[in-house]
């Protein structure tokens, strides 16, 4: 696979005449995790939807470019807070949804590798309703991996999980998404401190870059630098709430 | 356990019926009692069975054709904006017409036999099936559609792999509703012109002041409709399981 490109989105968005976000430039470094942290309603999901080429209610003026100059929209895989598993399809069928929707021949060997990698082999034939929340989110991650896209967009993917499952999913996601260009949108300072090579705080005024803690991701949950960063991020978020 | 309330309600209804008959002393050609109706039903069981078979055949064929037409229409409407603009208002308008008024003309067009009754049943159930399935097709969760779009799926692949499966529970509730309406359609058809069927039998019994036979035929139709509804509910149960 060719190396993942960096992605830059620059522009502004309006929602029904009002400014959703002021002119901003957000750059996702190639092969790195960028965390976009912010409260509800500041337009962080809109940024993610714009990059993935999905329709938004906001009107966007600006550009979305990749460092290799090829179009971005067809090279993204998307994972949301809702696992979006089709309830009538098995785990394997859900993971292979992309191939099915494009009328492609499914790659069985690749499916088997991915099932093993996310630890779902014994659940392959189950329906989503038979799985726990964490397992369902692993299926969603496997489906994202199966797409084999260089740019991965994660929209608060772990926020509905309990704390220990969330930490385990963060570890797994970093492991399996190595070398991809990842944008993770989150409202959780702890998640940003653990996962971001770069951390950007989004407020109604615009983007603020926050230095990430030292160390490779996923950073240990009890690392002092990570905890300090988490506290500093929370302070920053609270200071912008009027 | 589950049947206990049904049995209790039935006994209660029969009791009320008997009390009304006894208290008012109405002649039996005005309101026969439950015992007399049961007796008449048993004496005429062969005739009633024969007419029930005719009505059942009309209803089942009507249900099959109406469901197929409803499914096809809903899919067509869901996949084409043009179809929605052109056909949807017509559908709503036809639904506002009293279908009963069409019964005589259907008999004229399709004859005295089976097919005019099938057509009535189809006309009555076509709209509920179309409307409920179409509604389901237009309410696909947005997240599924977003996901499919990032996977570069074509609209027709999205329709067949996501929207239709996601709408099957809505179709199931439409079909269950249709199972209750279809016998009404068939009976209206028989009323207007027929030589067989429970509707015909009711009309005939009425005309000869055989009110007990009329009641026997009517109750048979009621029981048939309930059984049909239960059967269809059982058949469509698996369709309705997911979704929600």
Short mmCIF file of C-alpha atoms in Angstrom, two decimals:
data_model
loop_
_atom_site.label_atom_id
_atom_site.label_comp_id
_atom_site.label_asym_id
_atom_site.label_seq_id
_atom_site.Cartn_x
_atom_site.Cartn_y
_atom_site.Cartn_z
CA UNK A 1 0.00 0.00 0.00
CA UNK A 2 1.23 3.50 -0.77
CA UNK A 3 2.04 5.57 2.33
CA UNK A 4 -0.91 7.43 3.83
CA UNK A 5 -1.02 11.08 2.76
CA UNK A 6 -1.40 14.07 5.01
CA UNK A 7 -4.69 15.93 4.72
CA UNK A 8 -5.45 19.62 5.12
CA UNK A 9 -8.86 21.20 5.42
CA UNK A 10 -9.03 24.95 5.35
CA UNK A 11 -12.06 27.16 5.20
CA UNK A 12 -15.12 28.25 7.16
CA UNK A 13 -18.62 26.90 7.64
CA UNK A 14 -21.94 28.62 8.11
CA UNK A 15 -25.08 27.08 9.48
CA UNK A 16 -28.30 28.87 8.56
CA UNK A 17 -26.54 32.23 8.15
CA UNK A 18 -24.66 31.98 11.45
CA UNK A 19 -20.99 31.13 11.62
CA UNK A 20 -20.50 27.48 12.66
CA UNK A 21 -16.73 27.75 12.69
CA UNK A 22 -14.50 30.68 11.82
CA UNK A 23 -11.91 30.35 9.05
CA UNK A 24 -9.53 27.63 10.18
CA UNK A 25 -6.82 25.40 8.82
CA UNK A 26 -6.53 21.89 10.16
CA UNK A 27 -3.71 19.64 9.02
CA UNK A 28 -3.60 15.91 9.60
CA UNK A 29 0.04 14.83 9.49
CA UNK A 30 0.67 11.78 7.31
CA UNK A 31 0.57 8.49 9.21
CA UNK A 32 -0.20 10.20 12.54
CA UNK A 33 -3.09 10.50 14.96
CA UNK A 34 -4.63 13.96 15.20
CA UNK A 35 -7.13 14.53 18.01
CA UNK A 36 -9.78 17.16 17.53
CA UNK A 37 -11.12 17.97 20.99
CA UNK A 38 -14.11 20.14 21.67
CA UNK A 39 -17.49 20.46 23.34
CA UNK A 40 -20.81 19.73 21.67
CA UNK A 41 -21.95 21.93 18.81
CA UNK A 42 -18.63 23.55 17.89
CA UNK A 43 -18.65 21.85 14.51
CA UNK A 44 -16.02 19.16 15.03
CA UNK A 45 -18.22 16.45 13.54
CA UNK A 46 -18.89 18.78 10.61
CA UNK A 47 -15.13 18.98 9.96
CA UNK A 48 -14.99 15.19 9.93
CA UNK A 49 -18.02 14.85 7.66
CA UNK A 50 -16.56 17.41 5.26
CA UNK A 51 -13.33 15.42 4.95
CA UNK A 52 -15.25 12.19 4.38
CA UNK A 53 -17.31 13.83 1.64
CA UNK A 54 -20.61 13.41 3.48
CA UNK A 55 -23.46 15.88 3.27
CA UNK A 56 -23.58 18.42 6.10
CA UNK A 57 -26.23 20.90 7.07
CA UNK A 58 -23.56 23.57 7.13
CA UNK A 59 -22.37 25.42 4.04
CA UNK A 60 -18.60 25.06 3.70
CA UNK A 61 -16.32 27.39 1.83
CA UNK A 62 -12.78 26.22 1.45
CA UNK A 63 -10.56 23.37 0.31
CA UNK A 64 -9.76 19.87 1.37
CA UNK A 65 -6.45 18.67 -0.01
CA UNK A 66 -4.07 15.77 0.39
CA UNK A 67 -0.27 16.04 0.34
CA UNK A 68 -0.16 13.72 -2.69
CA UNK A 69 -2.70 16.00 -4.46
CA UNK A 70 -5.15 13.15 -5.18
CA UNK A 71 -8.79 13.64 -4.06
CA UNK A 72 -9.47 12.78 -0.42
CA UNK A 73 -13.11 11.73 -0.22
CA UNK A 74 -12.70 8.27 -1.78
CA UNK A 75 -9.76 7.37 0.40
CA UNK A 76 -11.37 7.59 3.82
CA UNK A 77 -12.90 5.00 6.10
CA UNK A 78 -15.34 6.22 8.69
CA UNK A 79 -16.25 4.98 12.15
CA UNK A 80 -18.83 6.62 14.40
CA UNK A 81 -19.98 6.44 18.01
CA UNK A 82 -22.89 4.29 16.88
CA UNK A 83 -21.36 1.03 15.65
CA UNK A 84 -23.80 1.08 12.67
CA UNK A 85 -23.82 -2.71 12.47
CA UNK A 86 -26.61 -4.10 10.31
CA UNK A 87 -28.70 -6.15 12.76
CA UNK A 88 -29.73 -8.73 10.16
CA UNK A 89 -26.17 -9.47 9.02
CA UNK A 90 -23.56 -11.61 10.77
CA UNK A 91 -20.27 -10.24 12.10
CA UNK A 92 -18.43 -11.43 8.98
CA UNK A 93 -21.05 -9.95 6.67
CA UNK A 94 -20.89 -6.64 8.51
CA UNK A 95 -17.11 -6.52 8.22
CA UNK A 96 -17.36 -7.20 4.48
CA UNK A 97 -20.14 -4.65 3.92
CA UNK A 98 -17.97 -2.40 1.77
CA UNK A 99 -17.18 -5.16 -0.73
CA UNK A 100 -20.85 -6.12 -0.86
CA UNK A 101 -21.93 -2.53 -1.47
CA UNK A 102 -19.41 -2.14 -4.29
CA UNK A 103 -20.30 -5.55 -5.79
CA UNK A 104 -16.73 -6.74 -5.30
CA UNK A 105 -15.57 -10.27 -4.62
CA UNK A 106 -14.93 -10.45 -0.85
CA UNK A 107 -11.33 -11.14 0.20
CA UNK A 108 -11.76 -14.15 2.50
CA UNK A 109 -8.11 -14.37 3.51
CA UNK A 110 -8.07 -10.74 4.51
CA UNK A 111 -11.29 -11.18 6.49
CA UNK A 112 -9.75 -14.10 8.40
CA UNK A 113 -6.62 -12.05 9.19
CA UNK A 114 -8.65 -9.10 10.42
CA UNK A 115 -11.00 -11.28 12.51
CA UNK A 116 -7.94 -12.77 14.21
CA UNK A 117 -6.34 -9.38 14.71
CA UNK A 118 -9.32 -7.89 16.53
CA UNK A 119 -10.08 -11.12 18.38
CA UNK A 120 -13.45 -11.88 16.83
CA UNK A 121 -12.78 -15.29 15.26
CA UNK A 122 -15.20 -17.21 17.49
CA UNK A 123 -17.90 -14.56 16.94
CA UNK A 124 -17.68 -14.46 13.14
CA UNK A 125 -21.09 -16.03 12.53
CA UNK A 126 -22.97 -14.28 15.33
CA UNK A 127 -25.47 -11.48 14.87
CA UNK A 128 -24.65 -8.08 16.41
CA UNK A 129 -27.42 -8.47 19.01
CA UNK A 130 -25.49 -11.40 20.53
CA UNK A 131 -22.42 -9.23 21.21
CA UNK A 132 -21.47 -6.83 24.01
CA UNK A 133 -20.99 -3.12 23.35
CA UNK A 134 -17.20 -3.49 23.27
CA UNK A 135 -17.39 -6.46 20.88
CA UNK A 136 -19.74 -4.56 18.58
CA UNK A 137 -17.32 -1.66 18.47
CA UNK A 138 -14.53 -4.13 17.61
CA UNK A 139 -16.64 -5.32 14.68
CA UNK A 140 -17.01 -1.70 13.58
CA UNK A 141 -13.23 -1.27 13.84
CA UNK A 142 -12.71 -4.46 11.82
CA UNK A 143 -15.11 -3.15 9.15
CA UNK A 144 -13.11 0.10 9.04
CA UNK A 145 -9.86 -1.90 8.67
CA UNK A 146 -11.36 -4.11 5.97
CA UNK A 147 -11.87 -1.01 3.84
CA UNK A 148 -8.08 -0.62 3.67
CA UNK A 149 -8.18 3.15 3.24
CA UNK A 150 -5.20 5.38 4.07
CA UNK A 151 -7.23 8.02 5.92
CA UNK A 152 -9.32 6.99 8.93
CA UNK A 153 -11.94 9.28 10.42
CA UNK A 154 -13.17 8.39 13.89
CA UNK A 155 -16.19 10.30 15.24
CA UNK A 156 -16.19 9.76 19.01
CA UNK A 157 -15.91 6.04 18.35
CA UNK A 158 -15.42 4.91 21.96
CA UNK A 159 -17.50 7.42 23.91
CA UNK A 160 -20.40 5.02 24.53
CA UNK A 161 -18.15 2.37 26.09
CA UNK A 162 -17.35 1.86 29.77
CA UNK A 163 -13.94 3.10 30.96
CA UNK A 164 -11.97 -0.16 30.84
CA UNK A 165 -13.46 -1.25 27.50
CA UNK A 166 -12.71 2.20 26.10
CA UNK A 167 -9.05 1.99 27.16
CA UNK A 168 -8.77 -1.49 25.61
CA UNK A 169 -10.36 -0.28 22.37
CA UNK A 170 -7.99 2.70 22.24
CA UNK A 171 -5.01 0.32 22.55
CA UNK A 172 -6.40 -1.95 19.84
CA UNK A 173 -7.22 0.93 17.48
CA UNK A 174 -3.71 2.41 17.74
CA UNK A 175 -2.22 -1.02 17.11
CA UNK A 176 -4.29 -1.88 14.04
CA UNK A 177 -4.36 1.62 12.53
CA UNK A 178 -0.57 2.12 12.60
CA UNK A 179 0.79 4.08 9.60
CA UNK A 180 -2.65 5.46 8.72
CA UNK A 181 -3.55 9.12 8.82
CA UNK A 182 -6.12 9.24 11.60
CA UNK A 183 -8.44 12.02 12.70
CA UNK A 184 -10.25 11.28 15.94
CA UNK A 185 -12.98 13.64 17.04
CA UNK A 186 -13.61 13.47 20.77
CA UNK A 187 -15.01 15.43 23.70
CA UNK A 188 -12.89 13.49 26.17
CA UNK A 189 -9.60 15.21 27.24
CA UNK A 190 -8.29 11.85 28.53
CA UNK A 191 -8.75 10.29 25.11
CA UNK A 192 -7.02 13.19 23.39
CA UNK A 193 -4.08 13.01 25.84
CA UNK A 194 -3.68 9.26 25.30
CA UNK A 195 -4.03 9.14 21.54
CA UNK A 196 -2.98 12.40 19.89
CA UNK A 197 0.34 12.84 18.11
CA UNK A 198 -1.16 16.27 17.69
CA UNK A 199 -3.97 17.72 19.79
CA UNK A 200 -6.22 20.50 18.54
CA UNK A 201 -8.85 22.11 20.71
CA UNK A 202 -11.82 23.43 18.79
CA UNK A 203 -13.88 26.27 20.26
CA UNK A 204 -16.31 28.73 18.68
CA UNK A 205 -13.32 31.11 18.31
CA UNK A 206 -11.29 28.62 16.29
CA UNK A 207 -8.59 26.01 16.68
CA UNK A 208 -5.92 26.02 19.37
CA UNK A 209 -3.02 23.64 19.13
CA UNK A 210 -2.07 22.04 22.43
CA UNK A 211 1.29 20.30 22.88
CA UNK A 212 0.82 16.55 23.29
CA UNK A 213 2.44 14.65 26.16
CA UNK A 214 5.75 12.89 25.53
CA UNK A 215 5.88 9.27 24.53
CA UNK A 216 4.47 7.01 21.86
CA UNK A 217 0.73 6.40 21.60
CA UNK A 218 -1.27 4.85 23.16
CA UNK A 219 0.19 6.53 26.21
CA UNK A 220 -0.24 4.69 29.51
CA UNK A 221 -3.38 5.71 31.37
CA UNK A 222 -1.35 6.38 34.54
CA UNK A 223 1.49 8.32 32.89
CA UNK A 224 2.01 11.56 34.78
CA UNK A 225 2.65 13.67 31.68
CA UNK A 226 -0.52 12.29 30.06
CA UNK A 227 -2.58 13.09 33.16
CA UNK A 228 -1.16 16.62 33.31
CA UNK A 229 -1.98 17.12 29.64
CA UNK A 230 -5.52 15.84 30.26
CA UNK A 231 -5.94 18.35 33.10
CA UNK A 232 -4.53 21.17 31.01
CA UNK A 233 -6.89 20.32 28.13
CA UNK A 234 -9.87 20.32 30.47
CA UNK A 235 -8.81 23.73 31.82
CA UNK A 236 -8.59 25.03 28.29
CA UNK A 237 -12.05 23.66 27.42
CA UNK A 238 -13.59 25.14 30.57
CA UNK A 239 -12.02 28.55 30.03
CA UNK A 240 -13.81 28.88 26.69
CA UNK A 241 -17.25 28.07 28.09
CA UNK A 242 -18.93 31.40 28.59
CA UNK B 1 -52.31 -18.98 29.68
CA UNK B 2 -52.28 -16.77 26.58
CA UNK B 3 -55.62 -18.16 25.43
CA UNK B 4 -57.40 -17.70 28.75
CA UNK B 5 -58.29 -14.01 28.14
CA UNK B 6 -59.54 -14.84 24.62
CA UNK B 7 -61.81 -17.59 25.94
CA UNK B 8 -63.03 -15.34 28.76
CA UNK B 9 -63.79 -12.46 26.37
CA UNK B 10 -65.65 -14.80 24.00
CA UNK B 11 -67.77 -16.24 26.81
CA UNK B 12 -68.49 -12.74 28.08
CA UNK B 13 -69.62 -11.54 24.63
CA UNK B 14 -71.87 -14.62 24.21
CA UNK B 15 -73.36 -14.02 27.65
CA UNK B 16 -74.15 -10.36 26.89
CA UNK B 17 -75.67 -11.42 23.59
CA UNK B 18 -77.87 -14.03 25.30
CA UNK B 19 -78.95 -11.56 27.99
CA UNK B 20 -80.01 -9.01 25.37
CA UNK B 21 -82.00 -11.64 23.47
CA UNK B 22 -83.70 -12.95 26.63
CA UNK B 23 -84.38 -9.51 28.12
CA UNK B 24 -85.84 -7.91 24.98
CA UNK B 25 -87.64 -10.98 23.67
CA UNK B 26 -86.84 -9.94 20.09
CA UNK B 27 -88.11 -12.37 17.45
CA UNK B 28 -85.40 -14.61 16.04
CA UNK B 29 -85.52 -13.06 12.58
CA UNK B 30 -84.49 -9.75 14.18
CA UNK B 31 -81.87 -11.04 16.61
CA UNK B 32 -81.31 -14.78 17.04
CA UNK B 33 -79.59 -15.98 20.22
CA UNK B 34 -76.15 -17.58 20.31
CA UNK B 35 -77.53 -21.08 20.81
CA UNK B 36 -79.74 -20.84 17.73
CA UNK B 37 -76.84 -19.45 15.64
CA UNK B 38 -74.60 -22.30 16.81
CA UNK B 39 -77.31 -24.82 15.92
CA UNK B 40 -77.83 -23.27 12.48
CA UNK B 41 -74.07 -23.19 11.93
CA UNK B 42 -73.80 -26.89 12.70
CA UNK B 43 -76.78 -27.82 10.47
CA UNK B 44 -75.36 -25.80 7.56
CA UNK B 45 -71.71 -26.61 8.15
CA UNK B 46 -71.22 -28.16 4.71
CA UNK B 47 -72.66 -25.11 2.89
CA UNK B 48 -70.77 -22.67 5.11
CA UNK B 49 -67.51 -24.57 4.58
CA UNK B 50 -67.96 -24.47 0.81
CA UNK B 51 -68.59 -20.71 0.79
CA UNK B 52 -65.74 -20.12 3.25
CA UNK B 53 -63.40 -21.92 0.88
CA UNK B 54 -64.40 -19.58 -1.97
CA UNK B 55 -63.89 -16.46 0.12
CA UNK B 56 -60.61 -17.80 1.52
CA UNK B 57 -59.31 -18.40 -2.00
CA UNK B 58 -60.24 -14.85 -3.09
CA UNK B 59 -58.62 -13.39 0.02
CA UNK B 60 -55.39 -15.36 -0.27
CA UNK B 61 -54.92 -14.60 -3.98
CA UNK B 62 -55.80 -10.95 -3.31
CA UNK B 63 -53.34 -10.81 -0.42
CA UNK B 64 -50.55 -12.28 -2.57
CA UNK B 65 -51.16 -9.98 -5.55
CA UNK B 66 -51.75 -6.89 -3.38
CA UNK B 67 -48.57 -7.53 -1.39
CA UNK B 68 -46.50 -8.03 -4.53
CA UNK B 69 -47.90 -4.86 -6.13
CA UNK B 70 -47.44 -2.89 -2.90
CA UNK B 71 -43.81 -4.01 -2.55
CA UNK B 72 -43.04 -3.15 -6.17
CA UNK B 73 -44.70 0.26 -5.88
CA UNK B 74 -42.95 1.14 -2.62
CA UNK B 75 -39.53 0.19 -4.00
CA UNK B 76 -40.20 2.17 -7.14
CA UNK B 77 -41.31 5.22 -5.16
CA UNK B 78 -38.33 4.96 -2.82
CA UNK B 79 -35.80 4.77 -5.63
CA UNK B 80 -37.14 7.49 -7.92
CA UNK B 81 -37.87 11.09 -7.05
CA UNK B 82 -39.81 11.38 -10.30
CA UNK B 83 -42.07 8.52 -9.23
CA UNK B 84 -42.65 10.18 -5.87
CA UNK B 85 -43.67 13.42 -7.55
CA UNK B 86 -45.95 11.76 -10.12
CA UNK B 87 -47.40 8.73 -8.38
CA UNK B 88 -47.61 9.61 -4.70
CA UNK B 89 -50.41 12.22 -5.05
CA UNK B 90 -52.38 9.82 -7.26
CA UNK B 91 -52.03 7.09 -4.66
CA UNK B 92 -53.30 9.33 -1.89
CA UNK B 93 -56.18 10.52 -4.08
CA UNK B 94 -57.30 6.99 -4.95
CA UNK B 95 -57.19 6.16 -1.27
CA UNK B 96 -59.66 8.97 -0.63
CA UNK B 97 -62.18 7.35 -3.02
CA UNK B 98 -64.64 4.87 -1.55
CA UNK B 99 -63.47 1.60 -3.06
CA UNK B 100 -66.94 0.13 -2.43
CA UNK B 101 -68.26 2.34 -5.19
CA UNK B 102 -65.95 0.55 -7.59
CA UNK B 103 -67.29 -2.89 -6.78
CA UNK B 104 -70.12 -2.88 -9.37
CA UNK B 105 -67.84 -1.66 -12.14
CA UNK B 106 -65.22 -4.27 -11.24
CA UNK B 107 -67.88 -6.93 -11.58
CA UNK B 108 -68.74 -5.48 -14.97
CA UNK B 109 -65.10 -5.53 -16.06
CA UNK B 110 -63.92 -8.77 -14.52
CA UNK B 111 -67.09 -10.80 -14.42
CA UNK B 112 -69.17 -12.50 -11.81
CA UNK B 113 -66.50 -14.95 -10.68
CA UNK B 114 -63.38 -15.01 -8.60
CA UNK B 115 -61.39 -12.17 -10.15
CA UNK B 116 -63.68 -9.23 -9.39
CA UNK B 117 -63.45 -10.19 -5.69
CA UNK B 118 -59.69 -10.64 -5.87
CA UNK B 119 -59.49 -7.17 -7.43
CA UNK B 120 -61.53 -5.68 -4.57
CA UNK B 121 -59.24 -7.29 -1.99
CA UNK B 122 -56.18 -6.03 -3.90
CA UNK B 123 -57.58 -2.49 -4.08
CA UNK B 124 -58.25 -2.42 -0.36
CA UNK B 125 -54.84 -3.71 0.78
CA UNK B 126 -52.62 -2.15 -1.88
CA UNK B 127 -52.39 1.24 -0.19
CA UNK B 128 -51.66 0.12 3.39
CA UNK B 129 -48.90 -2.19 2.15
CA UNK B 130 -47.39 0.41 -0.17
CA UNK B 131 -47.58 3.15 2.44
CA UNK B 132 -46.06 1.19 5.31
CA UNK B 133 -43.22 -0.31 3.24
CA UNK B 134 -42.48 3.03 1.56
CA UNK B 135 -42.41 4.70 4.96
CA UNK B 136 -39.88 2.12 6.15
CA UNK B 137 -37.75 2.60 3.02
CA UNK B 138 -37.61 6.36 3.57
CA UNK B 139 -36.63 6.04 7.23
CA UNK B 140 -33.33 4.23 6.85
CA UNK B 141 -31.12 5.36 9.74
CA UNK B 142 -28.90 8.19 8.45
CA UNK B 143 -25.79 6.55 9.92
CA UNK B 144 -26.19 3.51 7.62
CA UNK B 145 -26.49 5.78 4.60
CA UNK B 146 -23.42 7.81 5.63
CA UNK B 147 -21.41 4.66 6.14
CA UNK B 148 -22.50 3.29 2.77
CA UNK B 149 -21.62 6.56 1.07
CA UNK B 150 -18.06 6.53 2.46
CA UNK B 151 -17.85 3.01 0.99
CA UNK B 152 -18.71 4.37 -2.47
CA UNK B 153 -21.89 2.33 -2.73
CA UNK B 154 -24.25 3.00 -5.63
CA UNK B 155 -27.85 3.97 -4.80
CA UNK B 156 -29.18 0.65 -6.07
CA UNK B 157 -26.73 -1.39 -3.95
CA UNK B 158 -27.69 0.74 -0.93
CA UNK B 159 -31.36 0.09 -1.71
CA UNK B 160 -31.02 -3.70 -1.94
CA UNK B 161 -28.44 -4.25 0.80
CA UNK B 162 -29.47 -1.68 3.39
CA UNK B 163 -32.73 0.16 2.81
CA UNK B 164 -34.91 -2.83 1.92
CA UNK B 165 -33.66 -5.12 4.71
CA UNK B 166 -33.98 -2.24 7.17
CA UNK B 167 -37.60 -1.64 6.03
CA UNK B 168 -38.77 -5.27 6.30
CA UNK B 169 -40.30 -4.75 9.77
CA UNK B 170 -42.46 -1.95 8.31
CA UNK B 171 -43.49 -4.22 5.44
CA UNK B 172 -44.40 -6.91 7.97
CA UNK B 173 -46.74 -4.56 9.83
CA UNK B 174 -48.31 -3.52 6.51
CA UNK B 175 -48.97 -7.13 5.57
CA UNK B 176 -50.46 -7.87 8.99
CA UNK B 177 -52.84 -4.93 8.53
CA UNK B 178 -53.68 -6.14 5.02
CA UNK B 179 -54.64 -9.56 6.37
CA UNK B 180 -57.45 -7.87 8.31
CA UNK B 181 -58.62 -5.71 5.39
CA UNK B 182 -58.46 -8.25 2.58
CA UNK B 183 -61.52 -10.32 3.70
CA UNK B 184 -63.57 -7.10 3.87
CA UNK B 185 -62.66 -6.38 0.25
CA UNK B 186 -63.58 -9.86 -0.91
CA UNK B 187 -66.93 -9.76 0.91
CA UNK B 188 -67.83 -6.39 -0.60
CA UNK B 189 -67.14 -7.90 -4.01
CA UNK B 190 -69.35 -10.86 -3.23
CA UNK B 191 -72.12 -8.57 -2.04
CA UNK B 192 -72.28 -6.75 -5.33
CA UNK B 193 -72.48 -9.80 -7.50
CA UNK B 194 -71.60 -13.41 -6.82
CA UNK B 195 -72.99 -16.89 -6.61
CA UNK B 196 -70.51 -18.15 -4.04
CA UNK B 197 -68.67 -17.00 -0.96
CA UNK B 198 -69.56 -15.93 2.56
CA UNK B 199 -70.64 -12.46 1.43
CA UNK B 200 -73.07 -14.01 -1.01
CA UNK B 201 -74.33 -16.39 1.68
CA UNK B 202 -74.91 -13.51 4.11
CA UNK B 203 -76.86 -11.54 1.51
CA UNK B 204 -78.90 -14.59 0.56
CA UNK B 205 -79.71 -15.44 4.20
CA UNK B 206 -80.64 -11.84 4.88
CA UNK B 207 -83.01 -11.72 1.92
CA UNK B 208 -84.83 -14.79 3.16
CA UNK B 209 -85.01 -13.51 6.75
CA UNK B 210 -82.72 -16.35 7.83
CA UNK B 211 -80.98 -14.06 10.27
CA UNK B 212 -79.50 -16.99 12.17
CA UNK B 213 -77.71 -18.22 9.03
CA UNK B 214 -76.54 -14.67 8.30
CA UNK B 215 -75.01 -14.48 11.77
CA UNK B 216 -73.44 -17.93 11.37
CA UNK B 217 -71.79 -16.86 8.10
CA UNK B 218 -70.68 -13.52 9.53
CA UNK B 219 -69.10 -15.10 12.60
CA UNK B 220 -67.36 -17.64 10.38
CA UNK B 221 -65.89 -14.77 8.39
CA UNK B 222 -64.76 -13.11 11.63
CA UNK B 223 -63.06 -16.26 12.86
CA UNK B 224 -61.44 -16.77 9.45
CA UNK B 225 -60.09 -13.19 9.47
CA UNK B 226 -58.65 -13.57 12.95
CA UNK B 227 -56.98 -16.87 12.01
CA UNK B 228 -55.60 -15.31 8.83
CA UNK B 229 -54.22 -12.39 10.83
CA UNK B 230 -52.58 -14.75 13.32
CA UNK B 231 -51.14 -16.87 10.50
CA UNK B 232 -49.71 -13.85 8.70
CA UNK B 233 -48.35 -12.48 11.98
CA UNK B 234 -46.56 -15.77 12.54
CA UNK B 235 -45.17 -15.85 8.99
CA UNK B 236 -43.90 -12.26 9.20
CA UNK B 237 -42.56 -12.53 12.73
CA UNK B 238 -39.01 -13.16 11.54
CA UNK B 239 -39.19 -10.14 9.23
CA UNK B 240 -40.07 -7.90 12.14
CA UNK B 241 -37.39 -9.13 14.51
CA UNK B 242 -34.53 -6.82 13.63
CA UNK B 243 -34.71 -3.10 13.03
CA UNK B 244 -36.22 -1.10 15.87
#
